[in-house]
């Protein structure tokens, strides 16, 4: 574990486990979480012989609770600084939700040789917000509601999201895990309120259309068909049409947080793609 300091003085916390000469897999977490959201995948791929890396996005987890730079261009620049610091070559970048947007922007701009493949899991691209180009998106009122709830009572908001739609625990017959709920809340409350507030705009209003078109490496897009946070029809099903070399794999009945609720399924498919 360690930190790097970016050009604007922000400290980015990261974990870097495994043989330094093994193929690296870099994990990018969703909002408002941290690198800890990838614990299962980090351990799984470490035991498979990979080098595994995950960072806390600025304003999240153990990184600086900055009030500036909480937007996708800077997030991607922070990733570039980290990959330069670690001199990663031929890495696989895996992003969930907001982290999927971060992966799309970083990979589209990455230096030659840095990236071998990319994976988007329940990811926000091409854009979550309803626009003229994407009329099936969510209305601004949804994201205004997120901002209002965060300001009013962030601690309660960060209970309500994982207890309900994030993991699909609001569905009849769901296998509710209090541990997952508590861990989501713990990670969320580690971060900064200002950064979390700003990140709502970043994950909802950023248009990744051109990023997706610019990616030249193979891309695996994985999405739960019962994703209540990032509905599949306006995300994965559109993103797959924009990438040059993409594979779409969807999961009937699985929720937004399927990498946590169904890691055995997700890890096996990730491994198959990485080794293909």
mmCIF file of C-alpha atoms in Angstrom:
data_model
loop_
_atom_site.group_PDB
_atom_site.id
_atom_site.type_symbol
_atom_site.label_atom_id
_atom_site.label_comp_id
_atom_site.label_asym_id
_atom_site.label_seq_id
_atom_site.Cartn_x
_atom_site.Cartn_y
_atom_site.Cartn_z
ATOM 1 C CA UNK A 1 0.000 0.000 0.000
ATOM 2 C CA UNK A 2 1.138 3.550 -0.631
ATOM 3 C CA UNK A 3 0.263 6.990 -1.921
ATOM 4 C CA UNK A 4 1.240 9.208 -4.805
ATOM 5 C CA UNK A 5 0.956 12.983 -4.882
ATOM 6 C CA UNK A 6 -0.553 14.513 -8.005
ATOM 7 C CA UNK A 7 0.401 17.815 -9.606
ATOM 8 C CA UNK A 8 -2.206 19.712 -7.568
ATOM 9 C CA UNK A 9 -0.995 18.207 -4.285
ATOM 10 C CA UNK A 10 -3.723 15.579 -3.905
ATOM 11 C CA UNK A 11 -2.626 12.329 -2.282
ATOM 12 C CA UNK A 12 -4.027 9.227 -3.980
ATOM 13 C CA UNK A 13 -4.051 6.074 -1.858
ATOM 14 C CA UNK A 14 -3.489 2.744 -3.599
ATOM 15 C CA UNK A 15 -2.947 -0.965 -2.953
ATOM 16 C CA UNK A 16 -0.456 -2.896 -5.059
ATOM 17 C CA UNK A 17 -0.280 -6.608 -4.335
ATOM 18 C CA UNK A 18 1.393 -9.542 -6.041
ATOM 19 C CA UNK A 19 4.435 -10.194 -8.245
ATOM 20 C CA UNK A 20 5.657 -7.019 -9.906
ATOM 21 C CA UNK A 21 6.446 -8.948 -13.084
ATOM 22 C CA UNK A 22 2.934 -10.441 -13.350
ATOM 23 C CA UNK A 23 0.219 -8.975 -15.578
ATOM 24 C CA UNK A 24 -1.408 -6.088 -13.683
ATOM 25 C CA UNK A 25 -5.143 -5.737 -13.167
ATOM 26 C CA UNK A 26 -6.246 -2.266 -12.059
ATOM 27 C CA UNK A 27 -9.622 -1.920 -10.345
ATOM 28 C CA UNK A 28 -11.638 1.332 -10.362
ATOM 29 C CA UNK A 29 -14.393 1.637 -7.748
ATOM 30 C CA UNK A 30 -17.830 3.210 -7.936
ATOM 31 C CA UNK A 31 -19.328 6.182 -6.102
ATOM 32 C CA UNK A 32 -19.028 6.829 -3.149
ATOM 33 C CA UNK A 33 -16.851 3.843 -2.299
ATOM 34 C CA UNK A 34 -13.141 3.002 -2.179
ATOM 35 C CA UNK A 35 -10.606 0.413 -3.284
ATOM 36 C CA UNK A 36 -12.006 -1.828 -0.533
ATOM 37 C CA UNK A 37 -15.050 -2.504 -2.694
ATOM 38 C CA UNK A 38 -12.805 -4.799 -4.740
ATOM 39 C CA UNK A 39 -11.562 -6.958 -1.839
ATOM 40 C CA UNK A 40 -13.077 -10.146 -3.246
ATOM 41 C CA UNK A 41 -11.719 -9.598 -6.751
ATOM 42 C CA UNK A 42 -8.312 -8.454 -5.459
ATOM 43 C CA UNK A 43 -7.894 -11.657 -3.459
ATOM 44 C CA UNK A 44 -9.249 -13.887 -6.232
ATOM 45 C CA UNK A 45 -6.910 -12.560 -8.907
ATOM 46 C CA UNK A 46 -3.947 -12.325 -6.527
ATOM 47 C CA UNK A 47 -4.329 -16.046 -5.856
ATOM 48 C CA UNK A 48 -4.477 -16.606 -9.628
ATOM 49 C CA UNK A 49 -0.997 -15.118 -9.912
ATOM 50 C CA UNK A 50 -1.839 -11.608 -11.117
ATOM 51 C CA UNK A 51 -0.569 -8.288 -9.818
ATOM 52 C CA UNK A 52 -3.628 -6.462 -8.479
ATOM 53 C CA UNK A 53 -3.931 -2.720 -7.938
ATOM 54 C CA UNK A 54 -6.768 -0.549 -6.681
ATOM 55 C CA UNK A 55 -6.813 3.100 -5.712
ATOM 56 C CA UNK A 56 -9.144 5.391 -3.793
ATOM 57 C CA UNK A 57 -10.390 8.069 -6.194
ATOM 58 C CA UNK A 58 -9.636 11.604 -5.009
ATOM 59 C CA UNK A 59 -12.164 12.640 -2.375
ATOM 60 C CA UNK A 60 -12.960 8.982 -1.633
ATOM 61 C CA UNK A 61 -11.632 6.536 0.923
ATOM 62 C CA UNK A 62 -8.132 7.332 2.190
ATOM 63 C CA UNK A 63 -7.229 9.803 -0.566
ATOM 64 C CA UNK A 64 -7.288 13.556 0.054
ATOM 65 C CA UNK A 65 -10.783 14.938 0.634
ATOM 66 C CA UNK A 66 -10.194 17.557 -2.015
ATOM 67 C CA UNK A 67 -12.831 20.119 -2.950
ATOM 68 C CA UNK A 68 -11.384 20.508 -6.451
ATOM 69 C CA UNK A 69 -10.778 18.248 -9.422
ATOM 70 C CA UNK A 70 -13.774 16.040 -8.753
ATOM 71 C CA UNK A 71 -14.553 15.471 -12.439
ATOM 72 C CA UNK A 72 -13.658 12.869 -15.034
ATOM 73 C CA UNK A 73 -10.741 14.574 -16.734
ATOM 74 C CA UNK A 74 -8.918 14.892 -13.422
ATOM 75 C CA UNK A 75 -9.932 11.405 -12.294
ATOM 76 C CA UNK A 76 -8.386 10.017 -15.495
ATOM 77 C CA UNK A 77 -5.282 12.164 -15.039
ATOM 78 C CA UNK A 78 -4.893 10.784 -11.520
ATOM 79 C CA UNK A 79 -5.034 7.250 -12.927
ATOM 80 C CA UNK A 80 -2.425 8.163 -15.530
ATOM 81 C CA UNK A 81 -0.177 9.506 -12.774
ATOM 82 C CA UNK A 82 -0.588 6.257 -10.839
ATOM 83 C CA UNK A 83 0.112 4.023 -13.828
ATOM 84 C CA UNK A 84 3.159 6.134 -14.693
ATOM 85 C CA UNK A 85 4.397 5.902 -11.098
ATOM 86 C CA UNK A 86 4.032 2.107 -11.127
ATOM 87 C CA UNK A 87 5.163 1.884 -14.782
ATOM 88 C CA UNK A 88 2.342 -0.492 -15.631
ATOM 89 C CA UNK A 89 2.453 -2.170 -19.038
ATOM 90 C CA UNK A 90 -0.200 -4.387 -20.634
ATOM 91 C CA UNK A 91 -2.634 -3.790 -17.773
ATOM 92 C CA UNK A 92 -6.274 -4.792 -17.653
ATOM 93 C CA UNK A 93 -8.443 -1.978 -16.288
ATOM 94 C CA UNK A 94 -11.698 -2.995 -14.603
ATOM 95 C CA UNK A 95 -14.221 -0.333 -13.619
ATOM 96 C CA UNK A 96 -17.555 -0.521 -11.841
ATOM 97 C CA UNK A 97 -20.237 2.155 -12.202
ATOM 98 C CA UNK A 98 -18.477 5.554 -11.930
ATOM 99 C CA UNK A 99 -15.218 3.626 -12.134
ATOM 100 C CA UNK A 100 -16.341 2.348 -15.525
ATOM 101 C CA UNK A 101 -16.521 5.920 -16.738
ATOM 102 C CA UNK A 102 -13.074 6.537 -15.302
ATOM 103 C CA UNK A 103 -11.767 3.496 -17.172
ATOM 104 C CA UNK A 104 -13.325 4.648 -20.449
ATOM 105 C CA UNK A 105 -11.757 8.100 -20.209
ATOM 106 C CA UNK A 106 -8.351 6.839 -19.062
ATOM 107 C CA UNK A 107 -8.084 3.997 -21.591
ATOM 108 C CA UNK A 108 -9.129 6.284 -24.459
ATOM 109 C CA UNK A 109 -6.184 8.553 -23.610
ATOM 110 C CA UNK A 110 -3.627 6.062 -22.283
ATOM 111 C CA UNK A 111 -0.036 5.952 -23.485
ATOM 112 C CA UNK A 112 0.712 3.167 -25.995
ATOM 113 C CA UNK A 113 1.460 -0.129 -24.292
ATOM 114 C CA UNK A 114 -0.092 0.762 -20.954
ATOM 115 C CA UNK A 115 -3.426 -1.029 -21.501
ATOM 116 C CA UNK A 116 -4.170 -4.519 -22.843
ATOM 117 C CA UNK A 117 -7.906 -4.796 -22.157
ATOM 118 C CA UNK A 118 -10.747 -2.980 -20.411
ATOM 119 C CA UNK A 119 -13.812 -4.158 -18.504
ATOM 120 C CA UNK A 120 -16.896 -2.074 -17.702
ATOM 121 C CA UNK A 121 -19.165 -3.533 -14.988
ATOM 122 C CA UNK A 122 -22.525 -1.860 -14.379
ATOM 123 C CA UNK A 123 -20.840 1.175 -15.843
ATOM 124 C CA UNK A 124 -22.239 4.641 -16.493
ATOM 125 C CA UNK A 125 -21.095 5.153 -20.141
ATOM 126 C CA UNK A 126 -22.147 6.485 -22.505
ATOM 127 C CA UNK A 127 -24.091 8.902 -20.231
ATOM 128 C CA UNK A 128 -26.649 8.536 -17.459
ATOM 129 C CA UNK A 129 -28.443 11.859 -17.899
ATOM 130 C CA UNK A 130 -31.315 12.257 -20.337
ATOM 131 C CA UNK A 131 -30.120 14.400 -23.251
ATOM 132 C CA UNK A 132 -31.166 15.118 -26.815
ATOM 133 C CA UNK A 133 -28.656 12.532 -28.018
ATOM 134 C CA UNK A 134 -29.698 10.001 -25.346
ATOM 135 C CA UNK A 135 -33.414 10.517 -24.673
ATOM 136 C CA UNK A 136 -33.664 7.275 -22.690
ATOM 137 C CA UNK A 137 -31.497 8.619 -19.878
ATOM 138 C CA UNK A 138 -32.573 9.578 -16.386
ATOM 139 C CA UNK A 139 -33.987 13.078 -15.774
ATOM 140 C CA UNK A 140 -31.949 15.668 -13.889
ATOM 141 C CA UNK A 141 -34.465 15.475 -11.034
ATOM 142 C CA UNK A 142 -33.083 12.055 -10.106
ATOM 143 C CA UNK A 143 -29.582 13.423 -9.579
ATOM 144 C CA UNK A 144 -30.855 16.570 -7.887
ATOM 145 C CA UNK A 145 -32.518 14.182 -5.455
ATOM 146 C CA UNK A 146 -29.186 12.479 -4.796
ATOM 147 C CA UNK A 147 -27.568 15.841 -4.070
ATOM 148 C CA UNK A 148 -30.368 16.924 -1.748
ATOM 149 C CA UNK A 149 -30.260 13.637 0.175
ATOM 150 C CA UNK A 150 -26.484 13.838 0.530
ATOM 151 C CA UNK A 151 -26.632 17.345 1.971
ATOM 152 C CA UNK A 152 -29.602 16.621 4.241
ATOM 153 C CA UNK A 153 -28.267 13.446 5.870
ATOM 154 C CA UNK A 154 -25.383 11.748 4.126
ATOM 155 C CA UNK A 155 -25.129 9.015 6.753
ATOM 156 C CA UNK A 156 -28.762 7.984 6.289
ATOM 157 C CA UNK A 157 -28.557 8.260 2.494
ATOM 158 C CA UNK A 158 -25.569 5.927 2.599
ATOM 159 C CA UNK A 159 -27.697 3.416 4.518
ATOM 160 C CA UNK A 160 -30.657 3.651 2.179
ATOM 161 C CA UNK A 161 -28.777 3.064 -1.088
ATOM 162 C CA UNK A 162 -27.122 -0.266 -0.210
ATOM 163 C CA UNK A 163 -30.118 -1.466 1.782
ATOM 164 C CA UNK A 164 -32.259 -1.061 -1.326
ATOM 165 C CA UNK A 165 -31.467 -0.711 -5.017
ATOM 166 C CA UNK A 166 -27.655 -0.971 -5.109
ATOM 167 C CA UNK A 167 -27.530 -4.661 -4.210
ATOM 168 C CA UNK A 168 -31.124 -5.402 -5.153
ATOM 169 C CA UNK A 169 -32.010 -6.029 -1.508
ATOM 170 C CA UNK A 170 -35.366 -4.335 -2.108
ATOM 171 C CA UNK A 171 -36.416 -7.209 -4.365
ATOM 172 C CA UNK A 172 -38.693 -9.956 -2.958
ATOM 173 C CA UNK A 173 -36.730 -13.008 -1.907
ATOM 174 C CA UNK A 174 -33.340 -11.307 -2.089
ATOM 175 C CA UNK A 175 -30.532 -12.676 0.074
ATOM 176 C CA UNK A 176 -29.877 -9.578 2.190
ATOM 177 C CA UNK A 177 -26.330 -9.257 3.546
ATOM 178 C CA UNK A 178 -26.006 -6.846 6.457
ATOM 179 C CA UNK A 179 -22.248 -7.093 6.061
ATOM 180 C CA UNK A 180 -22.375 -5.721 2.523
ATOM 181 C CA UNK A 181 -24.661 -2.898 3.656
ATOM 182 C CA UNK A 182 -22.408 -1.992 6.577
ATOM 183 C CA UNK A 183 -19.259 -2.158 4.455
ATOM 184 C CA UNK A 184 -20.816 0.088 1.794
ATOM 185 C CA UNK A 185 -21.719 2.626 4.505
ATOM 186 C CA UNK A 186 -18.238 2.399 6.045
ATOM 187 C CA UNK A 187 -16.542 3.083 2.733
ATOM 188 C CA UNK A 188 -18.899 5.904 1.840
ATOM 189 C CA UNK A 189 -18.450 7.718 5.137
ATOM 190 C CA UNK A 190 -14.650 7.579 4.788
ATOM 191 C CA UNK A 191 -14.831 9.979 1.848
ATOM 192 C CA UNK A 192 -15.483 13.705 1.706
ATOM 193 C CA UNK A 193 -18.980 15.149 1.370
ATOM 194 C CA UNK A 194 -17.889 17.848 -1.111
ATOM 195 C CA UNK A 195 -16.148 15.350 -3.368
ATOM 196 C CA UNK A 196 -19.129 13.007 -3.219
ATOM 197 C CA UNK A 197 -21.455 15.888 -4.080
ATOM 198 C CA UNK A 198 -19.321 16.919 -7.065
ATOM 199 C CA UNK A 199 -18.976 13.332 -8.236
ATOM 200 C CA UNK A 200 -22.739 13.058 -8.757
ATOM 201 C CA UNK A 201 -22.370 15.534 -11.617
ATOM 202 C CA UNK A 202 -19.306 13.673 -12.889
ATOM 203 C CA UNK A 203 -20.985 10.286 -13.083
ATOM 204 C CA UNK A 204 -24.339 11.525 -14.374
ATOM 205 C CA UNK A 205 -23.511 14.315 -16.821
ATOM 206 C CA UNK A 206 -20.230 13.221 -18.403
ATOM 207 C CA UNK A 207 -20.698 12.059 -21.994
ATOM 208 C CA UNK A 208 -18.319 9.175 -22.745
ATOM 209 C CA UNK A 209 -19.412 8.661 -26.355
ATOM 210 C CA UNK A 210 -16.130 9.760 -27.891
ATOM 211 C CA UNK A 211 -14.097 7.931 -25.244
ATOM 212 C CA UNK A 212 -15.806 4.660 -26.133
ATOM 213 C CA UNK A 213 -15.213 5.254 -29.828
ATOM 214 C CA UNK A 214 -11.535 5.968 -29.204
ATOM 215 C CA UNK A 215 -10.781 2.747 -27.313
ATOM 216 C CA UNK A 216 -8.818 0.336 -29.498
ATOM 217 C CA UNK A 217 -8.229 -2.534 -27.047
ATOM 218 C CA UNK A 218 -10.769 -5.334 -26.418
ATOM 219 C CA UNK A 219 -13.579 -4.308 -24.067
ATOM 220 C CA UNK A 220 -15.847 -6.567 -22.010
ATOM 221 C CA UNK A 221 -19.093 -4.917 -20.920
ATOM 222 C CA UNK A 222 -20.843 -6.734 -18.046
ATOM 223 C CA UNK A 223 -24.219 -5.563 -16.771
ATOM 224 C CA UNK A 224 -26.960 -6.874 -14.518
ATOM 225 C CA UNK A 225 -30.347 -6.942 -16.219
ATOM 226 C CA UNK A 226 -31.970 -5.841 -12.934
ATOM 227 C CA UNK A 227 -29.586 -2.921 -12.385
ATOM 228 C CA UNK A 228 -31.731 -0.272 -10.673
ATOM 229 C CA UNK A 229 -28.907 2.295 -10.384
ATOM 230 C CA UNK A 230 -27.580 2.319 -13.966
ATOM 231 C CA UNK A 231 -30.396 0.908 -16.126
ATOM 232 C CA UNK A 232 -28.986 -1.411 -18.771
ATOM 233 C CA UNK A 233 -30.999 -0.054 -21.729
ATOM 234 C CA UNK A 234 -29.315 3.351 -21.660
ATOM 235 C CA UNK A 235 -25.837 2.166 -20.678
ATOM 236 C CA UNK A 236 -24.413 -1.214 -21.669
ATOM 237 C CA UNK A 237 -26.781 -1.760 -24.571
ATOM 238 C CA UNK A 238 -25.699 1.564 -26.075
ATOM 239 C CA UNK A 239 -22.027 1.374 -25.097
ATOM 240 C CA UNK A 240 -21.498 -1.896 -26.938
ATOM 241 C CA UNK A 241 -22.449 -0.173 -30.207
ATOM 242 C CA UNK A 242 -19.746 2.457 -29.724
ATOM 243 C CA UNK A 243 -16.641 0.402 -28.977
ATOM 244 C CA UNK A 244 -14.536 -1.070 -31.792
ATOM 245 C CA UNK A 245 -13.840 -4.461 -30.208
ATOM 246 C CA UNK A 246 -16.479 -5.162 -27.603
ATOM 247 C CA UNK A 247 -18.289 -8.069 -25.987
ATOM 248 C CA UNK A 248 -21.518 -7.578 -24.052
ATOM 249 C CA UNK A 249 -22.427 -10.055 -21.316
ATOM 250 C CA UNK A 250 -25.645 -9.502 -19.383
ATOM 251 C CA UNK A 251 -26.905 -11.223 -16.253
ATOM 252 C CA UNK A 252 -30.627 -11.891 -15.759
ATOM 253 C CA UNK A 253 -31.860 -10.771 -12.348
ATOM 254 C CA UNK A 254 -28.514 -9.470 -11.112
ATOM 255 C CA UNK A 255 -28.215 -6.016 -9.495
ATOM 256 C CA UNK A 256 -25.874 -3.063 -9.829
ATOM 257 C CA UNK A 257 -23.546 -4.406 -7.143
ATOM 258 C CA UNK A 258 -23.329 -7.874 -8.676
ATOM 259 C CA UNK A 259 -19.550 -8.124 -8.252
ATOM 260 C CA UNK A 260 -20.217 -8.159 -4.503
ATOM 261 C CA UNK A 261 -23.440 -10.184 -4.415
ATOM 262 C CA UNK A 262 -22.344 -12.767 -7.020
ATOM 263 C CA UNK A 263 -18.524 -12.664 -7.091
ATOM 264 C CA UNK A 264 -18.112 -16.281 -8.181
ATOM 265 C CA UNK A 265 -20.013 -15.594 -11.407
ATOM 266 C CA UNK A 266 -18.325 -12.273 -12.113
ATOM 267 C CA UNK A 267 -14.798 -13.434 -11.235
ATOM 268 C CA UNK A 268 -15.033 -16.481 -13.495
ATOM 269 C CA UNK A 269 -16.136 -14.375 -16.458
ATOM 270 C CA UNK A 270 -13.468 -11.756 -15.766
ATOM 271 C CA UNK A 271 -10.784 -14.437 -15.636
ATOM 272 C CA UNK A 272 -11.952 -15.997 -18.889
ATOM 273 C CA UNK A 273 -11.856 -12.618 -20.653
ATOM 274 C CA UNK A 274 -8.441 -11.682 -19.273
ATOM 275 C CA UNK A 275 -6.954 -15.026 -20.321
ATOM 276 C CA UNK A 276 -8.621 -15.050 -23.760
#
